[in-house]
PDB file of C-alpha atoms in Angstrom:
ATOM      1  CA  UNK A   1       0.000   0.000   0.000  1.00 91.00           C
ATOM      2  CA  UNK A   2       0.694   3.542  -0.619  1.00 97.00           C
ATOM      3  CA  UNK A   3       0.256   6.759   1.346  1.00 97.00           C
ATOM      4  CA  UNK A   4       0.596  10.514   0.481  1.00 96.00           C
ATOM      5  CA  UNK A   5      -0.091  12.884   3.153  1.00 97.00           C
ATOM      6  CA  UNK A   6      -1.116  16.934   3.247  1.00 97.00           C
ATOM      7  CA  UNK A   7      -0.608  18.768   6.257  1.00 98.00           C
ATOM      8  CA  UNK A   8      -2.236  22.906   6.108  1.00 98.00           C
ATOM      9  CA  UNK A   9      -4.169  24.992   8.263  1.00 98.00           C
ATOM     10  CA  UNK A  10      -7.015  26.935   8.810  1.00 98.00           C
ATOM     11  CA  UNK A  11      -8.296  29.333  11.159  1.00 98.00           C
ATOM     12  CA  UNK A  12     -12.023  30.016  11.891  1.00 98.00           C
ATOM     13  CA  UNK A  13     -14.277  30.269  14.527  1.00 97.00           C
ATOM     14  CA  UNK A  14     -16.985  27.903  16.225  1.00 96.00           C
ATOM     15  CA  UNK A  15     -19.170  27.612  19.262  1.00 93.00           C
ATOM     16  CA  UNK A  16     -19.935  24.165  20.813  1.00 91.00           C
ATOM     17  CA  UNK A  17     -22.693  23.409  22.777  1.00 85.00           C
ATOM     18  CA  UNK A  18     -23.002  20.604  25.622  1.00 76.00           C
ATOM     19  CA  UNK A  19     -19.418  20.342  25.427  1.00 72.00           C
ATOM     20  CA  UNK A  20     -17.661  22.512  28.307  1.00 69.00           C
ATOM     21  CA  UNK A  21     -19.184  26.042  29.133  1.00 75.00           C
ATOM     22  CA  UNK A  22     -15.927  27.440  28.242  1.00 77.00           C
ATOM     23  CA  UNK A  23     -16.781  25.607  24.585  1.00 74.00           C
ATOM     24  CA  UNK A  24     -19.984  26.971  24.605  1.00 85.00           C
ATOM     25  CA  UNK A  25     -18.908  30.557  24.128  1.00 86.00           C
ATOM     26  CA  UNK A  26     -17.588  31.751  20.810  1.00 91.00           C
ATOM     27  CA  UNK A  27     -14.138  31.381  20.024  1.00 93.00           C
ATOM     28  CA  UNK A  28     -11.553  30.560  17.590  1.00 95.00           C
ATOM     29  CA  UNK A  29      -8.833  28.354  16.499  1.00 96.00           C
ATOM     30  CA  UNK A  30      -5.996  28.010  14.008  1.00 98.00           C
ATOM     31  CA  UNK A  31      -6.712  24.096  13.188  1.00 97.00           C
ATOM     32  CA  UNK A  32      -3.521  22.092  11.780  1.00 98.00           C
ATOM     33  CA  UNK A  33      -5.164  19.057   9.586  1.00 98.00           C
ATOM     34  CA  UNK A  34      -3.465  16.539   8.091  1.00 98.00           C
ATOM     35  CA  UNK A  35      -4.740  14.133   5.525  1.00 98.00           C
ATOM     36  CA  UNK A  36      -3.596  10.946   4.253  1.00 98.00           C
ATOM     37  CA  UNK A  37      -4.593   9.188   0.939  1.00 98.00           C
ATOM     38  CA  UNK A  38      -4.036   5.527   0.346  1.00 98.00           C
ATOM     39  CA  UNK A  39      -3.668   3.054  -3.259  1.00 98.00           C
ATOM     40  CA  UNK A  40      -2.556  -0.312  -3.759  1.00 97.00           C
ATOM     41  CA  UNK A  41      -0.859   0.806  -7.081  1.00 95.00           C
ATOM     42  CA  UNK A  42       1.376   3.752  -8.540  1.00 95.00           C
ATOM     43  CA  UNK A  43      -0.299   5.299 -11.673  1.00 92.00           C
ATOM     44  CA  UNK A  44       2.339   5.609 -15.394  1.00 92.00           C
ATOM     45  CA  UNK A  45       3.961   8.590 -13.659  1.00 93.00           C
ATOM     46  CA  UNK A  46       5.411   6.451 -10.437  1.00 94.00           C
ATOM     47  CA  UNK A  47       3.130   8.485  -8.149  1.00 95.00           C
ATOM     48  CA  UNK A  48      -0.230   7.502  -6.267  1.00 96.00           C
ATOM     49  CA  UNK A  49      -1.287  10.487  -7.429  1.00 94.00           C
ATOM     50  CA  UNK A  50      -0.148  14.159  -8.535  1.00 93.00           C
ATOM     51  CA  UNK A  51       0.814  15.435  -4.856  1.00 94.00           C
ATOM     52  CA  UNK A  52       0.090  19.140  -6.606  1.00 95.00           C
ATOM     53  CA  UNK A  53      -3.450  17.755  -7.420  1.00 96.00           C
ATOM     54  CA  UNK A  54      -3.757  17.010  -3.974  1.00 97.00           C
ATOM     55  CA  UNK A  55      -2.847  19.438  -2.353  1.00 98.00           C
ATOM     56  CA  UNK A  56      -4.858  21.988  -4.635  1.00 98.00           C
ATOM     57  CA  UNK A  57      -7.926  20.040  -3.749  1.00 98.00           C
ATOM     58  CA  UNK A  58      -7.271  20.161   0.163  1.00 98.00           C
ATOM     59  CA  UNK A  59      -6.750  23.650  -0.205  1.00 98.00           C
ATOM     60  CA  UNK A  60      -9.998  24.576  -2.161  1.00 98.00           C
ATOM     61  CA  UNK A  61     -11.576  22.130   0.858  1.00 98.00           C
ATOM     62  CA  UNK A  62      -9.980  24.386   3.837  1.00 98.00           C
ATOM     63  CA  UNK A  63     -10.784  27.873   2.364  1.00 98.00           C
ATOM     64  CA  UNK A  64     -14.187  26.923   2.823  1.00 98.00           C
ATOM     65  CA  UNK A  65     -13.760  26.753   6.189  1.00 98.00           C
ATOM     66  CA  UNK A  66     -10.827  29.536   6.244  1.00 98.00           C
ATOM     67  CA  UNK A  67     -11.692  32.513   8.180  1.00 98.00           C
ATOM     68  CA  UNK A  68     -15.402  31.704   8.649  1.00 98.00           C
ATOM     69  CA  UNK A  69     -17.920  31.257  11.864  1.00 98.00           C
ATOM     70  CA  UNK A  70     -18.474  27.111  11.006  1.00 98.00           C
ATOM     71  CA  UNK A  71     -21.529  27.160  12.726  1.00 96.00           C
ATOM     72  CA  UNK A  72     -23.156  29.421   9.704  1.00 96.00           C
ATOM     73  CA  UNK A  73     -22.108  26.850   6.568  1.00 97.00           C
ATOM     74  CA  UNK A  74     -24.643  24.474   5.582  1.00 96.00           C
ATOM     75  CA  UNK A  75     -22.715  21.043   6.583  1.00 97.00           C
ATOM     76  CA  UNK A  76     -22.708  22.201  10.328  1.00 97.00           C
ATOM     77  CA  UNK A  77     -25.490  22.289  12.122  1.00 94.00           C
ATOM     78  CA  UNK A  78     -27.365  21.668  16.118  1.00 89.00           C
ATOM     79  CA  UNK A  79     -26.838  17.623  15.532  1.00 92.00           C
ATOM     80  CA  UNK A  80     -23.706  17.787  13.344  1.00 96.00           C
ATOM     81  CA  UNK A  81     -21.096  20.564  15.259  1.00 95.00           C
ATOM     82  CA  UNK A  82     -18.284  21.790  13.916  1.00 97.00           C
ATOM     83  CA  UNK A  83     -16.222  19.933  16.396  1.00 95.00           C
ATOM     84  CA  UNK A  84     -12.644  18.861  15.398  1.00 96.00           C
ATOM     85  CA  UNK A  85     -14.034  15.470  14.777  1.00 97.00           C
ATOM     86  CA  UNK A  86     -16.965  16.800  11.965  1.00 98.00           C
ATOM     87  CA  UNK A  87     -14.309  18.827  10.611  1.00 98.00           C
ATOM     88  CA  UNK A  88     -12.032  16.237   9.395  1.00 98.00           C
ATOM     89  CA  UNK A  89     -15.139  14.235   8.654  1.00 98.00           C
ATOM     90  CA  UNK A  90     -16.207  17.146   6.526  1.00 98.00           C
ATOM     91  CA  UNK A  91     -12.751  17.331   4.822  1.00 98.00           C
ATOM     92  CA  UNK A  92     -12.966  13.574   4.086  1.00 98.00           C
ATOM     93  CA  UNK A  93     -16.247  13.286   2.986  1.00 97.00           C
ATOM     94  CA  UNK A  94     -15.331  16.385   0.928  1.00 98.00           C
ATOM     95  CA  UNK A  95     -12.122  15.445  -0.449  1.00 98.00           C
ATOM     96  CA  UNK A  96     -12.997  11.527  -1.311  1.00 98.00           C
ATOM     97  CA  UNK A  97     -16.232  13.392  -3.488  1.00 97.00           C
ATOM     98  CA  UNK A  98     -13.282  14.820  -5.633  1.00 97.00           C
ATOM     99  CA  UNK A  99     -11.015  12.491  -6.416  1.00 96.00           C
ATOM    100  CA  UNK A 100     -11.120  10.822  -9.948  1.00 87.00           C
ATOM    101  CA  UNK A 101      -9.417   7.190  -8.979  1.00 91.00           C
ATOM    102  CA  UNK A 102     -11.971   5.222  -7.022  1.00 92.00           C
ATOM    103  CA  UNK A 103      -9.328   3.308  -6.252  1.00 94.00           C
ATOM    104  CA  UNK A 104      -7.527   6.347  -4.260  1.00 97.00           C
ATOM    105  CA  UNK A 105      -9.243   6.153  -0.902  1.00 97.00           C
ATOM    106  CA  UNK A 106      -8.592   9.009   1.998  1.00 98.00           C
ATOM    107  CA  UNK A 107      -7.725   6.901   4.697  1.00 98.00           C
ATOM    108  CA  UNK A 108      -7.453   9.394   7.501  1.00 98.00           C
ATOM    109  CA  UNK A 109      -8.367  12.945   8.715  1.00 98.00           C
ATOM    110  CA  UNK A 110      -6.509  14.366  11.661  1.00 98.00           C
ATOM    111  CA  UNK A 111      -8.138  18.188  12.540  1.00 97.00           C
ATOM    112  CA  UNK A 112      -6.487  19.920  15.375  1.00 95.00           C
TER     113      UNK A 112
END
């Protein structure tokens, strides 16, 4: 097996509930995320796939959630928080969508 990994950041704001009154309150973060990609095979070029390619498409992922309250964007919502943990569910959910080789799986999401 194969792995690529893409580490960036983001930084945005959020407001859990039920968490930890502190939580509760509004407040920012600058998240690090890193995400790894998985293939049992190496495509013509020697590569699992372009690493430009992916990291273009985890960057068009994280400016959605650059510099914005999560709580407002449509994915987010009372029974789905932006917590750390929807987050890189959003960003894998998000990022397996986009990739052409079915075969190329994401494999992990670390948001922190």
């Amino acid at each position: 097996m194969f792995e690529l990994k893409v580490v960036t950041h983001f930084a945005a704001a959020h407001q859990l509930k039920m968490v930890a009154k502190k939580c509760e309150n509004l407040h920012g973060h600058n998240w690090k995320v890193e995400v790894c990609v998985a293939g049992e095979k190496l495509n013509e070029a020697g590569v699992l796939v372009d690493f430009g390619e992916l990291k273009q498409k985890v960057s068009e992922i994280v400016t959605r959630l650059d510099h914005n309250f999560l709580n407002e964007l449509e994915y987010f919502n009372d029974s789905n928080p932006p917590s750390s943990e929807n987050i890189a569910q959003y960003i894998a959910t998000s990022l397996q969508t986009m990739l052409k080789d079915p075969e190329i799986r994401v494999t992990s999401v670390t948001a922190w």
